[in-house]
Coordinates of C-alpha atoms and ligand atoms in Angstrom, one line a residue:
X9 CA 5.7 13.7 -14.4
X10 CA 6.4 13.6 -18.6
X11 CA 8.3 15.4 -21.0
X12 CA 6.7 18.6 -22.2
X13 CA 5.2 19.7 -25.4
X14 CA 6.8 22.0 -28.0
X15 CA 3.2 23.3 -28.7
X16 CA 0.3 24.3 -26.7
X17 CA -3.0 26.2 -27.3
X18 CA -2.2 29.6 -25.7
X19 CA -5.6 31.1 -25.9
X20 CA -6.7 33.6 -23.1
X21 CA -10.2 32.5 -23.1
X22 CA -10.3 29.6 -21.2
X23 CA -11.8 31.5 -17.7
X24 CA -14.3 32.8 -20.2
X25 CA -15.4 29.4 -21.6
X26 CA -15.7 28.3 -17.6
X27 CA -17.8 31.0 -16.9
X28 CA -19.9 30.7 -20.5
X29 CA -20.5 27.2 -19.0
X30 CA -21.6 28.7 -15.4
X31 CA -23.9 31.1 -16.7
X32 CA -26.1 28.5 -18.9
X33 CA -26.3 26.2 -16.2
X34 CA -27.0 29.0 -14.0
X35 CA -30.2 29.8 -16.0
X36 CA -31.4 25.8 -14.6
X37 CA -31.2 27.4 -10.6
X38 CA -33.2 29.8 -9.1
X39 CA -30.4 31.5 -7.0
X40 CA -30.1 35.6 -6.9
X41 CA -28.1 37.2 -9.4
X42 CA -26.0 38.7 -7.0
X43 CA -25.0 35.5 -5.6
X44 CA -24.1 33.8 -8.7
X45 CA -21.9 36.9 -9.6
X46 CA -20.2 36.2 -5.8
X47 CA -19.7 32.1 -6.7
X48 CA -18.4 33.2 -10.1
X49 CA -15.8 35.4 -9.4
X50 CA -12.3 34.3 -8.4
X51 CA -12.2 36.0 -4.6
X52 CA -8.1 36.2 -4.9
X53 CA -5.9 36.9 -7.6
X54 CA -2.3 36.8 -6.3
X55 CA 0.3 37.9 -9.5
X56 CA 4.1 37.5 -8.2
X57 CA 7.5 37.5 -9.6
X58 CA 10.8 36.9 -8.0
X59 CA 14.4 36.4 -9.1
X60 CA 16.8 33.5 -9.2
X61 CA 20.0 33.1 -9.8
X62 CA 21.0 31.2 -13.3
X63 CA 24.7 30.9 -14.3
X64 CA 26.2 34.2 -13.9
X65 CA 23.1 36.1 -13.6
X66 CA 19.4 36.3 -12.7
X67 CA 16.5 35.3 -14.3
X68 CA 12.9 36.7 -13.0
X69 CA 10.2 34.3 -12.7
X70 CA 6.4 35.2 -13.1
X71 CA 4.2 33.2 -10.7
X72 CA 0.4 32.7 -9.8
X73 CA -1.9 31.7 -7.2
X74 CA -5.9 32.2 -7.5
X75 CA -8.1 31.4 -4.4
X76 CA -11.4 31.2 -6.7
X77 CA -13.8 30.5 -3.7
X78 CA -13.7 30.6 0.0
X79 CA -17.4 29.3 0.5
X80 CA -15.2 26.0 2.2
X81 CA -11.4 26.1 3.8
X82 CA -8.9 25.7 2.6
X83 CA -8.9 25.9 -0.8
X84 CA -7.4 23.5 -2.7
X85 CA -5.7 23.4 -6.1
X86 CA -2.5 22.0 -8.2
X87 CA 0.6 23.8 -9.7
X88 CA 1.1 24.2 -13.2
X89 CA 4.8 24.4 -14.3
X90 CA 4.4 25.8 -17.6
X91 CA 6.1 28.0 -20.1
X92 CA 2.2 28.9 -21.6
X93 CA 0.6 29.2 -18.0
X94 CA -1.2 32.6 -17.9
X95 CA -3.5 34.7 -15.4
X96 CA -6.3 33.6 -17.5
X97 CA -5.5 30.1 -17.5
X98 CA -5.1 30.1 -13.3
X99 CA -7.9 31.6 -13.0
X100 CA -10.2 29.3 -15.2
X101 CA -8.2 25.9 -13.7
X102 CA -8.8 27.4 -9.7
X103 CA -12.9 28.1 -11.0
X104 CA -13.1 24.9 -12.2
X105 CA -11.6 23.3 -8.7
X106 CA -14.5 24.9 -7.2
X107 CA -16.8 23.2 -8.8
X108 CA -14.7 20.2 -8.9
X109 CA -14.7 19.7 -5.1
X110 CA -18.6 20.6 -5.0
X111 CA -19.4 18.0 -7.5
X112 CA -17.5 15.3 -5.4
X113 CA -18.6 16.7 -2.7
X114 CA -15.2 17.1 -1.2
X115 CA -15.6 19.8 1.2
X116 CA -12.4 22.6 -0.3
X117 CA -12.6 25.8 -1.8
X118 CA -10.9 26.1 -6.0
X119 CA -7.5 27.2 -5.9
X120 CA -5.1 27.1 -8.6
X121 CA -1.3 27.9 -9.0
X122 CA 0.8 28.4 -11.9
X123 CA 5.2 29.1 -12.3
X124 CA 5.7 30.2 -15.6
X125 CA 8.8 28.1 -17.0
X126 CA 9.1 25.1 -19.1
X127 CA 10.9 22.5 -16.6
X128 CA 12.9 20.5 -19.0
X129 CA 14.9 23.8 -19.7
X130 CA 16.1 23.9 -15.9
X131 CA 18.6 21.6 -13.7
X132 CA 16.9 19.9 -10.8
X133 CA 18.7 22.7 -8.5
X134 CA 17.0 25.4 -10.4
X135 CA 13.9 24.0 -10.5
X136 CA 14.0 23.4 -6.0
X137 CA 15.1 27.0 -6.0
X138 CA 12.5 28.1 -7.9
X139 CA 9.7 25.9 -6.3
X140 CA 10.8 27.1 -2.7
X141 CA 11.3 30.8 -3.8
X142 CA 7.6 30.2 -5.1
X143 CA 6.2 28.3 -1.8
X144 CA 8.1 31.3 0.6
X145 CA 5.8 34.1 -2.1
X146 CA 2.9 32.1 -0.9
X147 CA 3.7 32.1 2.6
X148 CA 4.5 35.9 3.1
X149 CA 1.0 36.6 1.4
X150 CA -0.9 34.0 3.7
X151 CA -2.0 31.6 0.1
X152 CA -1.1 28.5 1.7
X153 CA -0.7 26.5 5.3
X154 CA -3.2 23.2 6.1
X155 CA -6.0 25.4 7.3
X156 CA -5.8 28.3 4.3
X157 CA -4.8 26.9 1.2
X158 CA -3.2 23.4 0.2
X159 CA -1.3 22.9 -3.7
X160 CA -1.1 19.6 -4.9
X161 CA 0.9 18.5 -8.5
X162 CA -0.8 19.3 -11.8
X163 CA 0.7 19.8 -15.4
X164 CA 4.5 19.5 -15.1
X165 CA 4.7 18.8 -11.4
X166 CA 4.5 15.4 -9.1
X167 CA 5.8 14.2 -5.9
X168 CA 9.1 15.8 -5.9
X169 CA 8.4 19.4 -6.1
X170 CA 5.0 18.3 -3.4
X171 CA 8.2 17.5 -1.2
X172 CA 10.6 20.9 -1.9
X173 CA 6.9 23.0 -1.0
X174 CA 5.7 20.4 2.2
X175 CA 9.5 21.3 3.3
X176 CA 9.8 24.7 3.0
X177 CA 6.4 25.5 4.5
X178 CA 7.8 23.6 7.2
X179 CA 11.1 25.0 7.9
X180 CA 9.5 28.5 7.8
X181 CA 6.6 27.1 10.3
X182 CA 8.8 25.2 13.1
X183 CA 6.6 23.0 15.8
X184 CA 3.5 23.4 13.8
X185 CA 2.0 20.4 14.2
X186 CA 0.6 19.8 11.4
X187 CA 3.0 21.6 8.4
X188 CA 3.2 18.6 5.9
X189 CA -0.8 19.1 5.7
X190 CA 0.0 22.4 3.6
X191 CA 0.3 20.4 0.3
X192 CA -0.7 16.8 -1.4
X193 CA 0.4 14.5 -3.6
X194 CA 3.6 14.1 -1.7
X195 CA 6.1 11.0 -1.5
X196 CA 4.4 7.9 0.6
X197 CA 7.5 8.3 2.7
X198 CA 6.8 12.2 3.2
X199 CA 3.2 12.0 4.6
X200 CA 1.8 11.1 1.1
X201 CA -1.1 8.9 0.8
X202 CA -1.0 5.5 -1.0
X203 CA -3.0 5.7 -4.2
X204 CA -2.5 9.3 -4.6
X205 CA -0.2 9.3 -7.6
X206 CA -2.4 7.1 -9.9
X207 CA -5.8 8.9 -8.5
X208 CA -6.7 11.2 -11.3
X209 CA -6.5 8.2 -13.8
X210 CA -8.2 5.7 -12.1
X211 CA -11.0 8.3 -11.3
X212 CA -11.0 8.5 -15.1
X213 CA -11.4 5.3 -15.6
X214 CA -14.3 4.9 -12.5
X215 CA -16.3 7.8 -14.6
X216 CA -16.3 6.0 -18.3
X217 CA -17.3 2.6 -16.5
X218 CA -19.8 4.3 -14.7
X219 CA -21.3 6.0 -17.6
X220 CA -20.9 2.8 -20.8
X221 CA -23.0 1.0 -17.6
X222 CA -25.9 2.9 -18.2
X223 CA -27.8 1.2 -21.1
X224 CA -30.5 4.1 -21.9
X225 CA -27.9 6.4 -22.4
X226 CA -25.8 3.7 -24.2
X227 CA -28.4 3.2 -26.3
X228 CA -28.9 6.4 -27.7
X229 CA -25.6 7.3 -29.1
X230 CA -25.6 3.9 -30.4
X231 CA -22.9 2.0 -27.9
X232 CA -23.8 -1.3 -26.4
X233 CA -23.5 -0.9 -23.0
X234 CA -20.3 -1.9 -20.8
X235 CA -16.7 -1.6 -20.8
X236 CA -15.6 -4.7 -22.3
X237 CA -14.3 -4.5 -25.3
X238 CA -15.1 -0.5 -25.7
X239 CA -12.2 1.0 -27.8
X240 CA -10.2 4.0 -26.4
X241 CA -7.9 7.1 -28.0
X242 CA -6.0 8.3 -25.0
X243 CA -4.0 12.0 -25.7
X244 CA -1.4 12.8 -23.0
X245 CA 0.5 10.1 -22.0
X246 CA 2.0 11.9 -18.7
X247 CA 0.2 11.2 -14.9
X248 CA -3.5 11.2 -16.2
X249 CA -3.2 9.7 -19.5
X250 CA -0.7 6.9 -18.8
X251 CA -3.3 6.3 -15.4
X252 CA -6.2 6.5 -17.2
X253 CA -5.1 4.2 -20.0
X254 CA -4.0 1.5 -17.5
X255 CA -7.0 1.4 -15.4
X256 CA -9.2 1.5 -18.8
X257 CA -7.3 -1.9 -19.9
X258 CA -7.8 -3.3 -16.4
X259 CA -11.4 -3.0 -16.5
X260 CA -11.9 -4.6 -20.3
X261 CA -11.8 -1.5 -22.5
X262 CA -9.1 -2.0 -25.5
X263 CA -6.9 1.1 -26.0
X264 CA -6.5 1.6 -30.0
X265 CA -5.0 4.7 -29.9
X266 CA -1.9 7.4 -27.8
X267 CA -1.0 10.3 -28.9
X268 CA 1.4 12.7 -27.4
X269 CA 3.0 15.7 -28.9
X270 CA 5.1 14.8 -31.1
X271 CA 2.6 12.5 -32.5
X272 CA 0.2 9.4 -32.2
X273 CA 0.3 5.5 -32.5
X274 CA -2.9 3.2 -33.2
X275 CA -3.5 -0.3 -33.7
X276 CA -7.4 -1.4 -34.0
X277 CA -6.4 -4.6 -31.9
X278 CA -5.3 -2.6 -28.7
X279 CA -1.6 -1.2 -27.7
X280 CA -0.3 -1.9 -24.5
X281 CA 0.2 1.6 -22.9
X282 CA 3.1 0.2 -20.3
X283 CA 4.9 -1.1 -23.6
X284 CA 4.6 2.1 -25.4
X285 CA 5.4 4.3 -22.3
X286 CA 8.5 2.0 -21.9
X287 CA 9.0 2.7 -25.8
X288 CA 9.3 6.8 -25.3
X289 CA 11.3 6.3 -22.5
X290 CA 13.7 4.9 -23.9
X291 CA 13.9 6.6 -27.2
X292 CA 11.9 9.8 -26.4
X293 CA 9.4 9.6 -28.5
X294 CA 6.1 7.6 -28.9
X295 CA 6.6 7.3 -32.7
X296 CA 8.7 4.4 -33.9
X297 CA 6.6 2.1 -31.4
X298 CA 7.0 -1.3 -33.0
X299 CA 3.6 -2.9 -31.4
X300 CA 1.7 0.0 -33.8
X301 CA -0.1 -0.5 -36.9
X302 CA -0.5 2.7 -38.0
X303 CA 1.5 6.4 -36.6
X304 CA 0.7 10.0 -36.8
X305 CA 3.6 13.1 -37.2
X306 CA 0.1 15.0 -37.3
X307 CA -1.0 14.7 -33.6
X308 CA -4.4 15.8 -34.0
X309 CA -4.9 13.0 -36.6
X310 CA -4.3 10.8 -33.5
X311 CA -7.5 12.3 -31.6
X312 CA -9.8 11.4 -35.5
X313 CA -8.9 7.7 -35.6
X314 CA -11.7 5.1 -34.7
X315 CA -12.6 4.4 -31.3
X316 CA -15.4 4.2 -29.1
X317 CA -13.9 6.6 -26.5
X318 CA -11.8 9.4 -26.4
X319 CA -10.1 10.7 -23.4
X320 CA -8.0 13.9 -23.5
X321 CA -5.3 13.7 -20.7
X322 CA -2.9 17.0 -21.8
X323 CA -4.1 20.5 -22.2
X324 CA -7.2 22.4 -22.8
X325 CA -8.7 23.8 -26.1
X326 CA -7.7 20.1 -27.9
X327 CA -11.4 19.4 -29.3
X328 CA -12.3 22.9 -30.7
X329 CA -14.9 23.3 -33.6
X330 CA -11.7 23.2 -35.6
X331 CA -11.7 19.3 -35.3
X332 CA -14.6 18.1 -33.6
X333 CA -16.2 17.2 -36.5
X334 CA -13.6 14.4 -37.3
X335 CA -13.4 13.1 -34.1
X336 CA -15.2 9.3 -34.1
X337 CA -15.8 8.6 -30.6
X338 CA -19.2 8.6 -29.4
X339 CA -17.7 9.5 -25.8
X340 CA -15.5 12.3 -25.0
X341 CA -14.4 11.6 -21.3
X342 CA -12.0 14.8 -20.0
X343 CA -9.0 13.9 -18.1
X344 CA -7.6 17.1 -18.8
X345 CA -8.9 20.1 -17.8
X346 CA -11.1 22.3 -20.2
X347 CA -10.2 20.6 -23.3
X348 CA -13.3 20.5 -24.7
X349 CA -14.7 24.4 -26.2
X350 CA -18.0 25.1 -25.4
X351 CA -18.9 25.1 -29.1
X352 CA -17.7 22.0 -29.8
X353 CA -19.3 20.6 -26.9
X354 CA -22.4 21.8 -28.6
X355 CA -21.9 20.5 -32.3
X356 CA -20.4 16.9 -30.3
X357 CA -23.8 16.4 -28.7
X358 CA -26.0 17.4 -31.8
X359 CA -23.8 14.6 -33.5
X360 CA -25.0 12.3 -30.5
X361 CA -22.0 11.8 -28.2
X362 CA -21.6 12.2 -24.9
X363 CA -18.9 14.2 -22.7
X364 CA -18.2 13.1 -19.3
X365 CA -17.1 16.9 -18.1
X366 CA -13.5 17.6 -16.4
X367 CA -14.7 18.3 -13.1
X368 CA -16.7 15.0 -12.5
X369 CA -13.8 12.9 -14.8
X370 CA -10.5 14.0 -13.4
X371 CA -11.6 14.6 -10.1
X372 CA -10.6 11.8 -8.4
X373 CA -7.0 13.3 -8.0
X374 CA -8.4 16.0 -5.5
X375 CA -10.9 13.3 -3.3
X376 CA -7.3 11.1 -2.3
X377 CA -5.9 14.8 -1.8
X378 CA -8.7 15.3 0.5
X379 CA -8.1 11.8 2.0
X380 CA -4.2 12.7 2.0
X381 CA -4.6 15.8 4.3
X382 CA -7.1 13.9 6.5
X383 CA -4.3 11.5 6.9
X384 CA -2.2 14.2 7.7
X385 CA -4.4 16.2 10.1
X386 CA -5.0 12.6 12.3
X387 CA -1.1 11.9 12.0
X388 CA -2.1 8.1 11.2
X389 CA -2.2 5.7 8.0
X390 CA -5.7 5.1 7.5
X391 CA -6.0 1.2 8.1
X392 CA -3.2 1.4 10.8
X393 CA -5.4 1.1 13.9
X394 CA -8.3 -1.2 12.3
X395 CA -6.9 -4.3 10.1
X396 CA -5.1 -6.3 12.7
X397 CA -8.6 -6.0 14.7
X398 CA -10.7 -6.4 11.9
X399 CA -8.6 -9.8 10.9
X400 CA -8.9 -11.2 14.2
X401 CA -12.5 -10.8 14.5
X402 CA -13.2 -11.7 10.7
X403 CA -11.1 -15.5 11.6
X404 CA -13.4 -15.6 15.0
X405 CA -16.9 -15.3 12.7
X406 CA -15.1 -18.0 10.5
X407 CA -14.0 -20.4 13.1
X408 CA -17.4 -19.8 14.4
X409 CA -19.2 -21.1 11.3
X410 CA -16.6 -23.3 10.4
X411 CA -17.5 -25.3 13.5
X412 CA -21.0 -24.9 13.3
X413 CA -21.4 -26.0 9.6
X414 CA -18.5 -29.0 9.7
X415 CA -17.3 -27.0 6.7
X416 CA -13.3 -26.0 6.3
X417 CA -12.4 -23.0 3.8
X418 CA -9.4 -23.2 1.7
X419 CA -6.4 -21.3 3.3
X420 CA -7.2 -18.9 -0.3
X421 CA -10.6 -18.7 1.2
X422 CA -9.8 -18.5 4.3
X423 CA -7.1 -15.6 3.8
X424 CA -9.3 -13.8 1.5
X425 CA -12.5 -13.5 4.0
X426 CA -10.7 -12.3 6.9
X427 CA -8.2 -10.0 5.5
X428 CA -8.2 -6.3 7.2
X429 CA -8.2 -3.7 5.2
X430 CA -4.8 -1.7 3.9
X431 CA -4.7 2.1 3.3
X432 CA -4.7 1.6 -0.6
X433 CA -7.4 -0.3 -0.3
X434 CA -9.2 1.7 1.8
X435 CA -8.4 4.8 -0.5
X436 CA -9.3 2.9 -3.7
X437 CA -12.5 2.2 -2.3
X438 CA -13.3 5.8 -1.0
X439 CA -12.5 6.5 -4.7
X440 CA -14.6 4.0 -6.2
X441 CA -17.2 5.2 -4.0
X442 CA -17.2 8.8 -4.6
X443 CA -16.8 8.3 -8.1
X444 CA -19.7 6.2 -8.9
X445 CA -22.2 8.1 -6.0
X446 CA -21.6 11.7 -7.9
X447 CA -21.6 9.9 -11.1
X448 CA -25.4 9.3 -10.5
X449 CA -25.9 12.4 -8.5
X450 CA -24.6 14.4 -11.9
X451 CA -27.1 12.1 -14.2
X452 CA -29.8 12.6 -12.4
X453 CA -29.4 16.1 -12.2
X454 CA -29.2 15.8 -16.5
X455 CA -32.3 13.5 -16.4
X456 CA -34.3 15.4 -14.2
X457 CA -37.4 17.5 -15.0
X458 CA -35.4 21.0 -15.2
X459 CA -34.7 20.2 -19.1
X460 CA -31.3 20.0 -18.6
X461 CA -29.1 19.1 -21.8
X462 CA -25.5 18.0 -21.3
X463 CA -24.0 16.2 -18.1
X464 CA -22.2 19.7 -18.0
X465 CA -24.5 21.6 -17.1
X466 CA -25.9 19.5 -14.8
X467 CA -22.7 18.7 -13.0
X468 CA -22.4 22.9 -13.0
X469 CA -26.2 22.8 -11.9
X470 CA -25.3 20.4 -8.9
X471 CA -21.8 22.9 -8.2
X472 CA -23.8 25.7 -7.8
X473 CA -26.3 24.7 -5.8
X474 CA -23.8 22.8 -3.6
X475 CA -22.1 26.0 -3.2
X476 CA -24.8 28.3 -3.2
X477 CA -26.1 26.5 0.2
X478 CA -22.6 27.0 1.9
X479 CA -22.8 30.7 1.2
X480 CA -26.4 31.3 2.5
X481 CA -25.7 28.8 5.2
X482 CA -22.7 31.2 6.2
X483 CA -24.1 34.4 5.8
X484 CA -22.5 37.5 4.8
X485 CA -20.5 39.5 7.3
X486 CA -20.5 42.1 8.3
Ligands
LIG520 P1 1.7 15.5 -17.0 O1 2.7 16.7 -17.1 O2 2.0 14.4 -16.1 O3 1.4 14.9 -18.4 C1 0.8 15.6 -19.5 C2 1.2 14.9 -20.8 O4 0.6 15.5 -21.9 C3 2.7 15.0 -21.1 O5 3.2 13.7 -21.3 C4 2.8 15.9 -22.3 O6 3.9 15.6 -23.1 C5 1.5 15.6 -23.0 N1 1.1 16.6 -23.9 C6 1.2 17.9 -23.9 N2 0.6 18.5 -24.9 C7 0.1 17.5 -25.7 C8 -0.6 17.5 -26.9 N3 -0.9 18.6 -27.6 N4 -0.9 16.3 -27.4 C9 -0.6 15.1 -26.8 N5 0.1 15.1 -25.6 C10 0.4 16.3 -25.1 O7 0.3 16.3 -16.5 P2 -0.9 15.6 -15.8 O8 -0.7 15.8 -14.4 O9 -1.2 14.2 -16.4 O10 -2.1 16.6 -16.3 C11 -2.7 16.5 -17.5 C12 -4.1 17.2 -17.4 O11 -4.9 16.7 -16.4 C13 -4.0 18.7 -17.1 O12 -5.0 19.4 -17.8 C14 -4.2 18.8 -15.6 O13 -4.7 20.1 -15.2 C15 -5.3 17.7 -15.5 N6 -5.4 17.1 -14.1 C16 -4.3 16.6 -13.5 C17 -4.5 16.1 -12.2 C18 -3.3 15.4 -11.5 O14 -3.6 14.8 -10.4 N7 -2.1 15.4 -12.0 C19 -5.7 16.1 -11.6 C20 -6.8 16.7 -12.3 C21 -6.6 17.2 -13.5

């Protein structure tokens, strides 16, 4: 979890934008009208507010919690602590986990929640009250438990707060079995997952390599394809951005540019993103970096610089028609969610670039959620009953040859062929898989013969029809 910005884009039309995005990729399916409308819609709109106590008096607190879509169960969907969270905004962010999960093929409903306070202005015993006090709102109403619907962290939350819900849900739910399933992105030593924390970004980083592999579509916005070497802006240097930017470097891409709220740092030679996290650690602030040739008080000059890539990790509404024009990359890859406009989406493909949409790019967070409460419904570490089995019958098949072929293997070798499998591993390989499979599910689905135009729609196009098939498969009752 990061500090938090003094300024946000507070515009209420962000659930409009979602569904101005569903209804042109709509016009690509042949499913009724009616059911559309139903797949749309957000199913539950629960508006709360409750009081705590602050100093020598009270403070009321307003909170959210949309269940867009109960087509799958439970539903599924982070909590945004945030002092610009709005109805609107749950409402769009719970859509959009919909179609997340259905594009991943993850098998949840969208849900989103939202506590309306800035965090940094509240002690650490404020902020448990107020996260229980939120979690027990949810539990009189029914909006959460392992089987109904499951929060996990988003903007302004993480692992701690994960912990204060999987608790409280607990305590008010004694001897059922399987409580800490009620919420992800929890501690490792709390039932958490390993992997879980740096999911979203690595996800991120999966979806870029995926698409700069591609050499067709490399080739025509003028990109040589690969990684290597590809040069990156990253915005949002909290779980997402900092993840993203890591993984990027790992795999070969050079990260020019980071920009968070109070402003950006480039160097055309690369940054090292640890270094400059380390930097505003220590002095708060990402300006004053000493690795950086050139800084930004301006933020959104950081997004204009030159790059190859550009990867939002903050807020929505950051690449409006206001700026798109200036931005350089030819790839806009969207860890965040929503913050691309429609329009500009529009103008940044007619200027031949690319966007690799929020609910294909960022949704490797939710698939190790799903693999998180799978872990928690079997009550086992994934890896636990396999790897000592898996080792002893990988150094049989090597003895075996070994002796056959009069050939020895290097202890290295040796220890590398017959290792068993850990649960990180495990998880960073159910990512890795998921990641590239709907990568080339979503392309497909752009390349196809129905004349579809942006890997947007297409990813939509694949949503709807994924979720469209789990409604007529279910029926309408009564
Ligand atoms: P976070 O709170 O960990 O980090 C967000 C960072 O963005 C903070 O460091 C903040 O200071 C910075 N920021 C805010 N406004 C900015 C601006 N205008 N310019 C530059 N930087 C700015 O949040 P997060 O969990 O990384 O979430 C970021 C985005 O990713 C959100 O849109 C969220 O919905 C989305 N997302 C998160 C997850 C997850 O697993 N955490 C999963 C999917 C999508």
């Amino acid at each position: 979890m990061a500090t938090y910005p003094v300024t946000v884009n507070s515009d209420t039309h962000f659930f409009t934008d979602v569904c101005k995005n569903f209804d042109y990729a709509a016009q690509f399916t042949k499913h009724d009208a009616g059911l559309l409308d139903q797949i749309k819609s957000c199913n539950s709109v629960y508006r709360f507010r409750f009081p705590i106590r602050r100093g020598n008096g009270f403070e009321v607190i307003d909170g959210w919690r949309v269940e867009h879509s109960h087509h799958q169960s439970p539903t599924k969907g982070g909590i945004r602590y945030s002092e610009m969270v709005n109805e609107d905004e749950v409402m769009a962010l719970a859509a959009l986990m919909t179609y997340k999960c259905a594009v991943v093929n993850v098998p949840f409903g969208g849900a989103k929640g939202g506590i309306k306070i800035n965090p940094k202005h509240y002690s650490m015993v404020e902020l448990e009250n107020i996260t229980r006090r939120y979690t027990v709102e949810l539990a009189k109403k029914n909006f959460i438990g392992p089987s109904i619907d499951v929060p996990a962290p988003d903007y302004g939350s993480g692992e701690r707060e994960m912990s204060w819900i999987a608790d409280t849900y607990a305590t008010m739910n004694p001897g059922q079995l399987d409580a800490l399933g009620c919420v992800t992105g929890k501690p490792i030593a709390l039932q958490g997952i390993a992997g879980r924390r740096e999911a979203t970004g690595r996800g991120v980083a999966l979806a870029v390599r995926e698409c700069v592999s591609v050499a067709e579509d490399m080739q025509k916005i003028g990109l040589a394809p690969g990684i290597s070497g590809k040069k990156v802006i990253v915005q949002g240097l909290g779980n997402v951005g900092y993840h993203s930017a890591k993984f990027l470097a790992e795999f070969g891409a050079v990260i020019v540019g980071l920009c968070e709220f109070e402003g950006a740092v480039y160097h055309p030679d690369g940054l090292d993103a640890e270094a400059v996290w380390q930097h505003r650690q220590i002095t708060g602030s990402i300006l004053g970096y000493p690795g950086a040739r050139q800084e930004f008080q301006n933020l959104a000059e950081g997004l204009e610089q030159p790059c190859d890539i550009l990867v939002p990790a903050a807020l929505e509404n950051q690449i409006t028609i206001a700026n798109v024009g200036r931005i350089q990359a030819r790839i806009i890859a969207e860890g965040a969610n929503g913050p691309t406009t429609p329009e500009a989406e529009e103008i940044f493909y007619k200027n031949g670039g690319i966007i690799i949409p929020d609910m294909y790019a960022n949704a490797g967070g939710v698939t190790v959620s799903y693999f998180e409460w799978l872990k928690n419904l079997s009550h086992v570490a994934f890896g636990r009953m396999s790897r000592r089995f898996e080792e002893n019958t990988n150094s049989n098949l090597v003895n075996m040859v070994e002796g056959i072929t009069g050939v020895s293997l290097t202890p290295t070798q040796r220890a590398h062929i017959i290792k068993g499998a850990s649960e990180l591993e495990l998880v960073n390989s159910g990512l890795e898989d998921t990641m590239i499979a709907a990568y080339h599910q979503i392309r497909e689905t752009w390349k196809g013969s129905r004349g579809i135009d942006t890997l947007r729609t297409a990813a939509f196009v694949k949503a709807i029809d994924n979720v469209a098939m789990s409604y007529q498969n279910l029926g309408i009752w009564p």
